[in-house]
PDB file of C-alpha atoms in Angstrom:
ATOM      1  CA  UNK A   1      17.805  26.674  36.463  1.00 41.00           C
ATOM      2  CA  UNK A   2      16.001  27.620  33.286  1.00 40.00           C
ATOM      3  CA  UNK A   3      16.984  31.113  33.812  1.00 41.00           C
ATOM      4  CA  UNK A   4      20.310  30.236  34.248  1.00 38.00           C
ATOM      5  CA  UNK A   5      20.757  27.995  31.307  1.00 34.00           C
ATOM      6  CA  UNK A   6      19.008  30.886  28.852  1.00 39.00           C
ATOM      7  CA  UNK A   7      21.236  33.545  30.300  1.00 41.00           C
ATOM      8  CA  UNK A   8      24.796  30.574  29.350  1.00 33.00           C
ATOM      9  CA  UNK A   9      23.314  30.503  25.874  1.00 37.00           C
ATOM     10  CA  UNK A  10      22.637  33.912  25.470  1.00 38.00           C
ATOM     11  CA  UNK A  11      26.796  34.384  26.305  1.00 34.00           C
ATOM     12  CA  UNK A  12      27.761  31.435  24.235  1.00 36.00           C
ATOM     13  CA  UNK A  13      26.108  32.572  21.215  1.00 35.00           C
ATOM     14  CA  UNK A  14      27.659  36.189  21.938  1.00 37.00           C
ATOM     15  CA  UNK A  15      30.828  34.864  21.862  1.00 35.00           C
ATOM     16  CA  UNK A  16      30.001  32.489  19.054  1.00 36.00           C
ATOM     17  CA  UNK A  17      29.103  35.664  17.209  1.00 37.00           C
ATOM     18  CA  UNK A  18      32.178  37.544  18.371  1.00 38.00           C
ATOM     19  CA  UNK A  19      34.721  35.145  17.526  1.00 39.00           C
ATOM     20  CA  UNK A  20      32.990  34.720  14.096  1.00 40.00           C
ATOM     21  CA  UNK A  21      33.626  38.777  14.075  1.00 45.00           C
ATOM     22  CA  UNK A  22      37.214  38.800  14.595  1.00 49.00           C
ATOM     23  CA  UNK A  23      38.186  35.970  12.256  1.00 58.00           C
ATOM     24  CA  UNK A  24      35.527  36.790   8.671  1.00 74.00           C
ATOM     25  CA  UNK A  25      38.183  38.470   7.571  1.00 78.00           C
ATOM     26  CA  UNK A  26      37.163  41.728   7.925  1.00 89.00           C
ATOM     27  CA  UNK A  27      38.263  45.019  10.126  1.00 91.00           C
ATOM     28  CA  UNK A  28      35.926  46.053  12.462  1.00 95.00           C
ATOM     29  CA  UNK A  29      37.227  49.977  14.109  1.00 96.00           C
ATOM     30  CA  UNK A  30      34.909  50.941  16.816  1.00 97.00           C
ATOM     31  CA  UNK A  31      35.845  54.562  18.970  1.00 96.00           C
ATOM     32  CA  UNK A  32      35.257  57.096  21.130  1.00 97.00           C
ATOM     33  CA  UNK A  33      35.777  60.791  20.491  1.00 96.00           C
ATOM     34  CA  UNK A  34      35.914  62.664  24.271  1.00 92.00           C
ATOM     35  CA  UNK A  35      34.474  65.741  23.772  1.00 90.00           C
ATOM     36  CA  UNK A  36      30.895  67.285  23.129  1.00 92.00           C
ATOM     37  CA  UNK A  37      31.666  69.869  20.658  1.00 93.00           C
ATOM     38  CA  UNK A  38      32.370  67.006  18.255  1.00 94.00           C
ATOM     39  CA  UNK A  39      29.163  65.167  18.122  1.00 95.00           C
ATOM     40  CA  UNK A  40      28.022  65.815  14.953  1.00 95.00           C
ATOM     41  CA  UNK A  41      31.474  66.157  13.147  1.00 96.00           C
ATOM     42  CA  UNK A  42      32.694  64.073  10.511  1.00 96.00           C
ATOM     43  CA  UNK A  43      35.672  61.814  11.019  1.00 96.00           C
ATOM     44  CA  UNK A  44      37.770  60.265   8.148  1.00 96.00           C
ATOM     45  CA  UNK A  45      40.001  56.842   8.312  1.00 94.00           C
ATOM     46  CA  UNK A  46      42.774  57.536   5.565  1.00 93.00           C
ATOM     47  CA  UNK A  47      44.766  55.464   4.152  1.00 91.00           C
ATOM     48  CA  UNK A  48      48.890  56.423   4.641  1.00 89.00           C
ATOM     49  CA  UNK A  49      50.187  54.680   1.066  1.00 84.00           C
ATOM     50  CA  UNK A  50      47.892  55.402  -2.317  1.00 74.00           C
ATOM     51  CA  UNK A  51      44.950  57.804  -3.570  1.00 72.00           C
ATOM     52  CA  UNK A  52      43.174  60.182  -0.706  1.00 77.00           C
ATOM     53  CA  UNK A  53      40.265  59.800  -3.250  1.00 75.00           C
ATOM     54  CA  UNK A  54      36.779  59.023  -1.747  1.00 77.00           C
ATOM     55  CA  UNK A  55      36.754  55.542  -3.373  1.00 77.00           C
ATOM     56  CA  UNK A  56      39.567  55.066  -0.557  1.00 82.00           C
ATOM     57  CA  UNK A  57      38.728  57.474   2.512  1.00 91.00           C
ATOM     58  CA  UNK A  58      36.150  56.616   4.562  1.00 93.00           C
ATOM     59  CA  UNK A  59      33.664  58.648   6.741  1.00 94.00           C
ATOM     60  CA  UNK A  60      30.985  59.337   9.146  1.00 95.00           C
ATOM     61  CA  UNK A  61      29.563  61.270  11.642  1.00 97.00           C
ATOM     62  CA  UNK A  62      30.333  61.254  14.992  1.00 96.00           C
ATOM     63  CA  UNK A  63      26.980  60.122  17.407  1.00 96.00           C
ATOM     64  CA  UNK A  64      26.829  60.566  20.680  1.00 96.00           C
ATOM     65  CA  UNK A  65      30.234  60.241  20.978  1.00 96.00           C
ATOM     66  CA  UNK A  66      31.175  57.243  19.035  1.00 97.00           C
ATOM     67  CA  UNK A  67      31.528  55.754  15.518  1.00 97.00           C
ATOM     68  CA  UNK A  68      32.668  53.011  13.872  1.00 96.00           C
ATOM     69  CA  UNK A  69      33.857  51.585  10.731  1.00 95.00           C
ATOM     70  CA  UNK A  70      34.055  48.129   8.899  1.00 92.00           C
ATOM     71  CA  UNK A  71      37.015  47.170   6.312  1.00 84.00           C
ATOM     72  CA  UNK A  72      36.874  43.501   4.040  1.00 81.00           C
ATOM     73  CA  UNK A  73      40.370  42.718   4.077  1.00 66.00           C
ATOM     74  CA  UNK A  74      39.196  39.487   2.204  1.00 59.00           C
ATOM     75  CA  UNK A  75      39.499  41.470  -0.750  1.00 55.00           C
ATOM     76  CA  UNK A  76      42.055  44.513   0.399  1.00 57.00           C
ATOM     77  CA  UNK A  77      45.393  44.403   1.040  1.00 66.00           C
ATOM     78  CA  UNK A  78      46.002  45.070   4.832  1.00 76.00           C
ATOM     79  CA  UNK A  79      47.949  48.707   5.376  1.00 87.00           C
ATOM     80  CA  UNK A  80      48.122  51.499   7.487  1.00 92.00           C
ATOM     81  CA  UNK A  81      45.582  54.453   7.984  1.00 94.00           C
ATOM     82  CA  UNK A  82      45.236  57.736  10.030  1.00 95.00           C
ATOM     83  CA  UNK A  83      41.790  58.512  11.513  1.00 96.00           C
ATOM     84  CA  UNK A  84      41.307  61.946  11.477  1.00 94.00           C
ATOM     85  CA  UNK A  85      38.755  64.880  12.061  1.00 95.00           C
ATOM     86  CA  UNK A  86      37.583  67.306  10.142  1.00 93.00           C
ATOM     87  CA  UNK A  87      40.607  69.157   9.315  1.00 89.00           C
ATOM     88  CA  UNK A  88      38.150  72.503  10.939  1.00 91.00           C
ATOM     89  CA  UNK A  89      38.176  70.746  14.150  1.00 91.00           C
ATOM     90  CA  UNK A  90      41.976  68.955  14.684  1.00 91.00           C
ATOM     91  CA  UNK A  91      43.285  71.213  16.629  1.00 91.00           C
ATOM     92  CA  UNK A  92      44.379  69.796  20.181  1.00 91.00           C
ATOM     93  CA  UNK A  93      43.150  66.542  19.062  1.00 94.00           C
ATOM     94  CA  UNK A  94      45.964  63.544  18.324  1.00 94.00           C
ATOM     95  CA  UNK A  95      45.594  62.076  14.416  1.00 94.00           C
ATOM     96  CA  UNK A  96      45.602  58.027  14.707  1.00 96.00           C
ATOM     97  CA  UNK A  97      47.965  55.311  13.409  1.00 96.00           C
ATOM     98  CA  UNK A  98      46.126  51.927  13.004  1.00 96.00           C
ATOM     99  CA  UNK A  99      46.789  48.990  11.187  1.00 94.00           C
ATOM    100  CA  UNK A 100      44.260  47.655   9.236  1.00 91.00           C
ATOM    101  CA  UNK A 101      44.300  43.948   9.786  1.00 91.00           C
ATOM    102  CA  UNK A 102      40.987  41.818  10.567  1.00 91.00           C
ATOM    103  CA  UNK A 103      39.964  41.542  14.463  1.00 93.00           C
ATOM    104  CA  UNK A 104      38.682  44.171  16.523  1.00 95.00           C
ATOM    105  CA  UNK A 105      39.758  47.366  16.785  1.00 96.00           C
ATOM    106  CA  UNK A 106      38.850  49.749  19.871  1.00 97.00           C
ATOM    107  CA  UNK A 107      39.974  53.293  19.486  1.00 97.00           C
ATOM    108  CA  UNK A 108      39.969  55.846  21.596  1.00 97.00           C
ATOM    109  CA  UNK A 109      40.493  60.325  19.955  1.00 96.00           C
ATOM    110  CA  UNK A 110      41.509  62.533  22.335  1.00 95.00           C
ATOM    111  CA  UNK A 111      44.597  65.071  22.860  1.00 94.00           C
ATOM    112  CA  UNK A 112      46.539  61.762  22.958  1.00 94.00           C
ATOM    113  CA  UNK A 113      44.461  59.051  21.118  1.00 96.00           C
ATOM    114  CA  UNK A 114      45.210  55.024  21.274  1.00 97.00           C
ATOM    115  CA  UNK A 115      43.713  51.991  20.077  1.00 97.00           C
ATOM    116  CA  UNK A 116      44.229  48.254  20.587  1.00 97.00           C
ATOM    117  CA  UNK A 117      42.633  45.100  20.304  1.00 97.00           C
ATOM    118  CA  UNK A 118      44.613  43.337  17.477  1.00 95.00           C
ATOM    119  CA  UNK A 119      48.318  41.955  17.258  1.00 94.00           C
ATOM    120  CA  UNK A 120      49.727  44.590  15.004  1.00 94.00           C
ATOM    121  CA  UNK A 121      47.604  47.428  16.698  1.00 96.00           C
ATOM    122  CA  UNK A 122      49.025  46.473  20.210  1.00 97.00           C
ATOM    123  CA  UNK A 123      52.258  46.245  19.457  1.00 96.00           C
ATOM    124  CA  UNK A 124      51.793  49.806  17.385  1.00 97.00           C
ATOM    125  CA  UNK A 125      50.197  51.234  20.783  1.00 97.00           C
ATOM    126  CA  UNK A 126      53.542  50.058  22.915  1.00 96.00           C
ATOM    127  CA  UNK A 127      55.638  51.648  19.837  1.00 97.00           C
ATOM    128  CA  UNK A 128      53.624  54.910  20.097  1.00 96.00           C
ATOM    129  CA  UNK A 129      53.988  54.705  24.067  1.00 96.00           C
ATOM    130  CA  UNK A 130      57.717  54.195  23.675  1.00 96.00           C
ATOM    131  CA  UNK A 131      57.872  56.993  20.935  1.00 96.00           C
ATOM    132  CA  UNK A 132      56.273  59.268  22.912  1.00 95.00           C
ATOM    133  CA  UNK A 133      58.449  58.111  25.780  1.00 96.00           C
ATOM    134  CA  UNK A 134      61.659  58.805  23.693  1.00 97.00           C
ATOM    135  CA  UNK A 135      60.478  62.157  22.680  1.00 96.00           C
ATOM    136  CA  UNK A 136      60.326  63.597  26.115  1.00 96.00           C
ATOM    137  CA  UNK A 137      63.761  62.125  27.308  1.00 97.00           C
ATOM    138  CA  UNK A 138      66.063  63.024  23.984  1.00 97.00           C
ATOM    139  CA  UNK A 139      63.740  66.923  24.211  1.00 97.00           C
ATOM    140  CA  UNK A 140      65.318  67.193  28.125  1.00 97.00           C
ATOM    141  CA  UNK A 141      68.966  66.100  26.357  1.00 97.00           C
ATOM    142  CA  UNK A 142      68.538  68.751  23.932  1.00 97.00           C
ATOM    143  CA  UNK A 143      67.377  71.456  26.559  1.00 97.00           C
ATOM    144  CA  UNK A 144      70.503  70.548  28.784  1.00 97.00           C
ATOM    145  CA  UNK A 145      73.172  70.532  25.805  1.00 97.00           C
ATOM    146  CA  UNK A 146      71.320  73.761  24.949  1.00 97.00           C
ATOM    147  CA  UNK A 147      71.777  75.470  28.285  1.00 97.00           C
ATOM    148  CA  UNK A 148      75.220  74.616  29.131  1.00 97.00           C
ATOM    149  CA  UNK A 149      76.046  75.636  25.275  1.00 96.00           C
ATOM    150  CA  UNK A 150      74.918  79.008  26.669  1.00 96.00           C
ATOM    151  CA  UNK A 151      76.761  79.334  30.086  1.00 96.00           C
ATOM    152  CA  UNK A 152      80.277  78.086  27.715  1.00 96.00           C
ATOM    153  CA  UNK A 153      80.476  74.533  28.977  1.00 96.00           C
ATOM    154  CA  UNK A 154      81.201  72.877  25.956  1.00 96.00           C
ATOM    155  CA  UNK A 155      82.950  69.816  27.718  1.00 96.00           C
ATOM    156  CA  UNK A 156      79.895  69.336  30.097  1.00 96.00           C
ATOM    157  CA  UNK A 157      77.562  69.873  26.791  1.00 97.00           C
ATOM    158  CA  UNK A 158      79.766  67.415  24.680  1.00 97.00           C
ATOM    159  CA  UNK A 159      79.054  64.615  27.390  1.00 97.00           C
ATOM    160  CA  UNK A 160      75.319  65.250  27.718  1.00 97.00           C
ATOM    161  CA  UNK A 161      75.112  65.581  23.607  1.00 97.00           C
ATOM    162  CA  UNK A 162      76.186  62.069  23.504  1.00 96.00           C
ATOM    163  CA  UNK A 163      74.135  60.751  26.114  1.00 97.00           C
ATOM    164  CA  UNK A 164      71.181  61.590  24.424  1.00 97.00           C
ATOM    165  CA  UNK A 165      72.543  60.700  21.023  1.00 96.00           C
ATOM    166  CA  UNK A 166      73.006  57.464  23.446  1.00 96.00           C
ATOM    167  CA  UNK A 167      69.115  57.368  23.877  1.00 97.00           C
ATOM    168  CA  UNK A 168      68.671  58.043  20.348  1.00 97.00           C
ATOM    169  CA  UNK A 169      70.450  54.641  18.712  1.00 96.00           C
ATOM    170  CA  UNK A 170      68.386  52.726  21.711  1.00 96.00           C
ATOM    171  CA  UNK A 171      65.215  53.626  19.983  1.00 97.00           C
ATOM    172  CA  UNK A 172      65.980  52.800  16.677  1.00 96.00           C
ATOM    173  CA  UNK A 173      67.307  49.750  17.520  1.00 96.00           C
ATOM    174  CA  UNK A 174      64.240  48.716  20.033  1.00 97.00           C
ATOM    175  CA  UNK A 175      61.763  49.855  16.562  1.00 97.00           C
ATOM    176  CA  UNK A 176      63.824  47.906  14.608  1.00 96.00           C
ATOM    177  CA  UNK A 177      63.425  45.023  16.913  1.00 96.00           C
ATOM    178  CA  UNK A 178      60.194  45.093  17.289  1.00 95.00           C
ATOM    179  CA  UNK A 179      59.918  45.287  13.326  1.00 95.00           C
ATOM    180  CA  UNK A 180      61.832  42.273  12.883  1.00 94.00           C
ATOM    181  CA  UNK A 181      59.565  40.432  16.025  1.00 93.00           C
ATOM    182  CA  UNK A 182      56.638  41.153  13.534  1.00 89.00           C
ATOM    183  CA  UNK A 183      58.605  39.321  10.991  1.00 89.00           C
ATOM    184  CA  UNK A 184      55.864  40.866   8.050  1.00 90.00           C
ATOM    185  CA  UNK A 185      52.827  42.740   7.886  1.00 90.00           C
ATOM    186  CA  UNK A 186      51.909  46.297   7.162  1.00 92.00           C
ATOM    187  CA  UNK A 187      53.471  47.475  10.915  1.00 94.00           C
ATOM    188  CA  UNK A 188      56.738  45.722  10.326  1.00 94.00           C
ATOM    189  CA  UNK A 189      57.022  46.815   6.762  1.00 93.00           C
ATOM    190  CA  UNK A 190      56.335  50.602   7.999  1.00 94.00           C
ATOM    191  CA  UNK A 191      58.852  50.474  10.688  1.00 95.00           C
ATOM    192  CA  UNK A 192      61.129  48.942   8.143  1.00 94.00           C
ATOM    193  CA  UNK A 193      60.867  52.314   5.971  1.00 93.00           C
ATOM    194  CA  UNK A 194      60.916  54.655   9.073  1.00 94.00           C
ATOM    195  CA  UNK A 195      64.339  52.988  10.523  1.00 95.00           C
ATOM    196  CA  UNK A 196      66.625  51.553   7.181  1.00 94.00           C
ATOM    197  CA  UNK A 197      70.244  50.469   8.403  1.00 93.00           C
ATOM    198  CA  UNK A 198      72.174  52.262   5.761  1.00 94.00           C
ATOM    199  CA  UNK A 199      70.925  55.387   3.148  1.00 92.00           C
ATOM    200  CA  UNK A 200      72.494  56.126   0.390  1.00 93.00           C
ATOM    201  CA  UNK A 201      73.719  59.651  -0.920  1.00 93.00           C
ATOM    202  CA  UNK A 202      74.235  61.946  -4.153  1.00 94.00           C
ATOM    203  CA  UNK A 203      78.028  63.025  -4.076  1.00 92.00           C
ATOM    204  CA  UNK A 204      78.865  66.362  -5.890  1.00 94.00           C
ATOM    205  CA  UNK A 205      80.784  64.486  -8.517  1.00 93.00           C
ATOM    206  CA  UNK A 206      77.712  62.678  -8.797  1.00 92.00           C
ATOM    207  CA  UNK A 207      78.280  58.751  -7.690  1.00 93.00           C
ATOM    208  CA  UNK A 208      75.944  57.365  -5.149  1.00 94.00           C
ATOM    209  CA  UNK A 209      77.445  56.177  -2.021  1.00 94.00           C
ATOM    210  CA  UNK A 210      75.583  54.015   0.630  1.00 95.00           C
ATOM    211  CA  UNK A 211      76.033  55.284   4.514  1.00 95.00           C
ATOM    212  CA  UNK A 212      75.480  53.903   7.706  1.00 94.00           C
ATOM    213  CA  UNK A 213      72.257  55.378   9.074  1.00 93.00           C
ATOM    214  CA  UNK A 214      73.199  55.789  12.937  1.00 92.00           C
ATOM    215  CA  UNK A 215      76.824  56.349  12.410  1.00 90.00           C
ATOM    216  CA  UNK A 216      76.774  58.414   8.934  1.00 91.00           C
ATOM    217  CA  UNK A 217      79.558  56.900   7.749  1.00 93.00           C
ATOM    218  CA  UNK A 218      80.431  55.544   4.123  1.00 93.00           C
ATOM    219  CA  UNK A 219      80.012  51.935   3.921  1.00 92.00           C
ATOM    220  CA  UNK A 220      82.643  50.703   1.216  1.00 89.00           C
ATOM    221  CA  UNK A 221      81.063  48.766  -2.155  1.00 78.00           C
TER     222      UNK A 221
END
């Protein structure tokens, strides 16, 4: 009985100390790096908007396999970062999107690297997954259109063309969704900038007119 009520307060004060982890305000990135010949190797967390100076890139060296990295956003403004290796030792390896936000962050670096464990961070993973996804469908499109191009099937190409372009407007419109489901925060604010509704454009006369992003067409002032 003793045993058992030592080992229930050795997990409630775990969890005490976790939860008191993922809401002090601060970032906590914890990860993996598969791979031997990186042990030893520094890794960076950059941040996407402002100065690459070292006041705001972090680093470390990887140690048997891991490292890990703690942000105050109780005094920063939460934003996006990439974590990256040494630029020597990138190739084949996938550069990382987080969002710095307080919580928890488990990341993994590999050819295809992930990470999770916070709201914005999860929903970024699902966007990557989807983006990745969307890649690989609208690349087949283009293959196809490309092929029949070749062979003179311009009717058959014209129909496949705008199947993909199809496939296309779905993804923007799902990122845009999900950028709106965020309502704010660094991930919906960065979605926001990578999928605008309209553009606008120099003319050679040189007025500025205002376009419809999927449909490239002038939108009247």
């Amino acid at each position: 009985m003793k045993k058992i009520l030592l080992c229930f307060m050795a997990v409630a004060t775990a969890t005490m100390f976790y939860s008191c982890k993922q809401n002090d305000g601060k970032c906590y990135i914890e990860g993996t790096v598969n791979g031997e010949q990186y042990e030893g190797k520094r890794i960076f967390v950059v941040p996407i908007n402002g100065p690459k100076t070292a006041e705001y890139v972090d680093s470390m060296e990887i140690t048997n396999g891991k490292f890990h990295f703690t942000k105050d956003f109780t005094k920063d403004t939460m934003q996006m970062y990439q974590i990256l290796l040494d630029y020597h030792y990138r190739m084949g390896v996938q550069p990382l999107l987080i969002v710095g936000e307080p919580g928890h962050i488990q990341v993994t670096i590999d050819s295809i690297s992930s990470a999770g464990g916070t709201p914005q961070n999860d929903s970024l993973q699902a966007w990557k997954e989807a983006t990745e996804k969307y890649r690989q469908e609208y690349a087949m499109y283009n293959r196809t259109v490309g092929m029949l191009r070749e062979k003179e099937m311009m009717e058959e190409a014209a129909k496949i063309e705008q199947e993909g372009h199809e496939v296309h407007l779905a993804y923007k419109r799902y990122s845009r969704q999900l950028a709106e489901n965020m309502k704010e925060g660094a991930l919906h604010d960065f979605l926001k900038g990578l999928f605008p509704l309209t553009y606008k454009r120099k003319m050679p006369d040189g007025s500025v007119k205002t376009f419809n992003a999927d449909t490239n067409e002038e939108i009247p002032e």
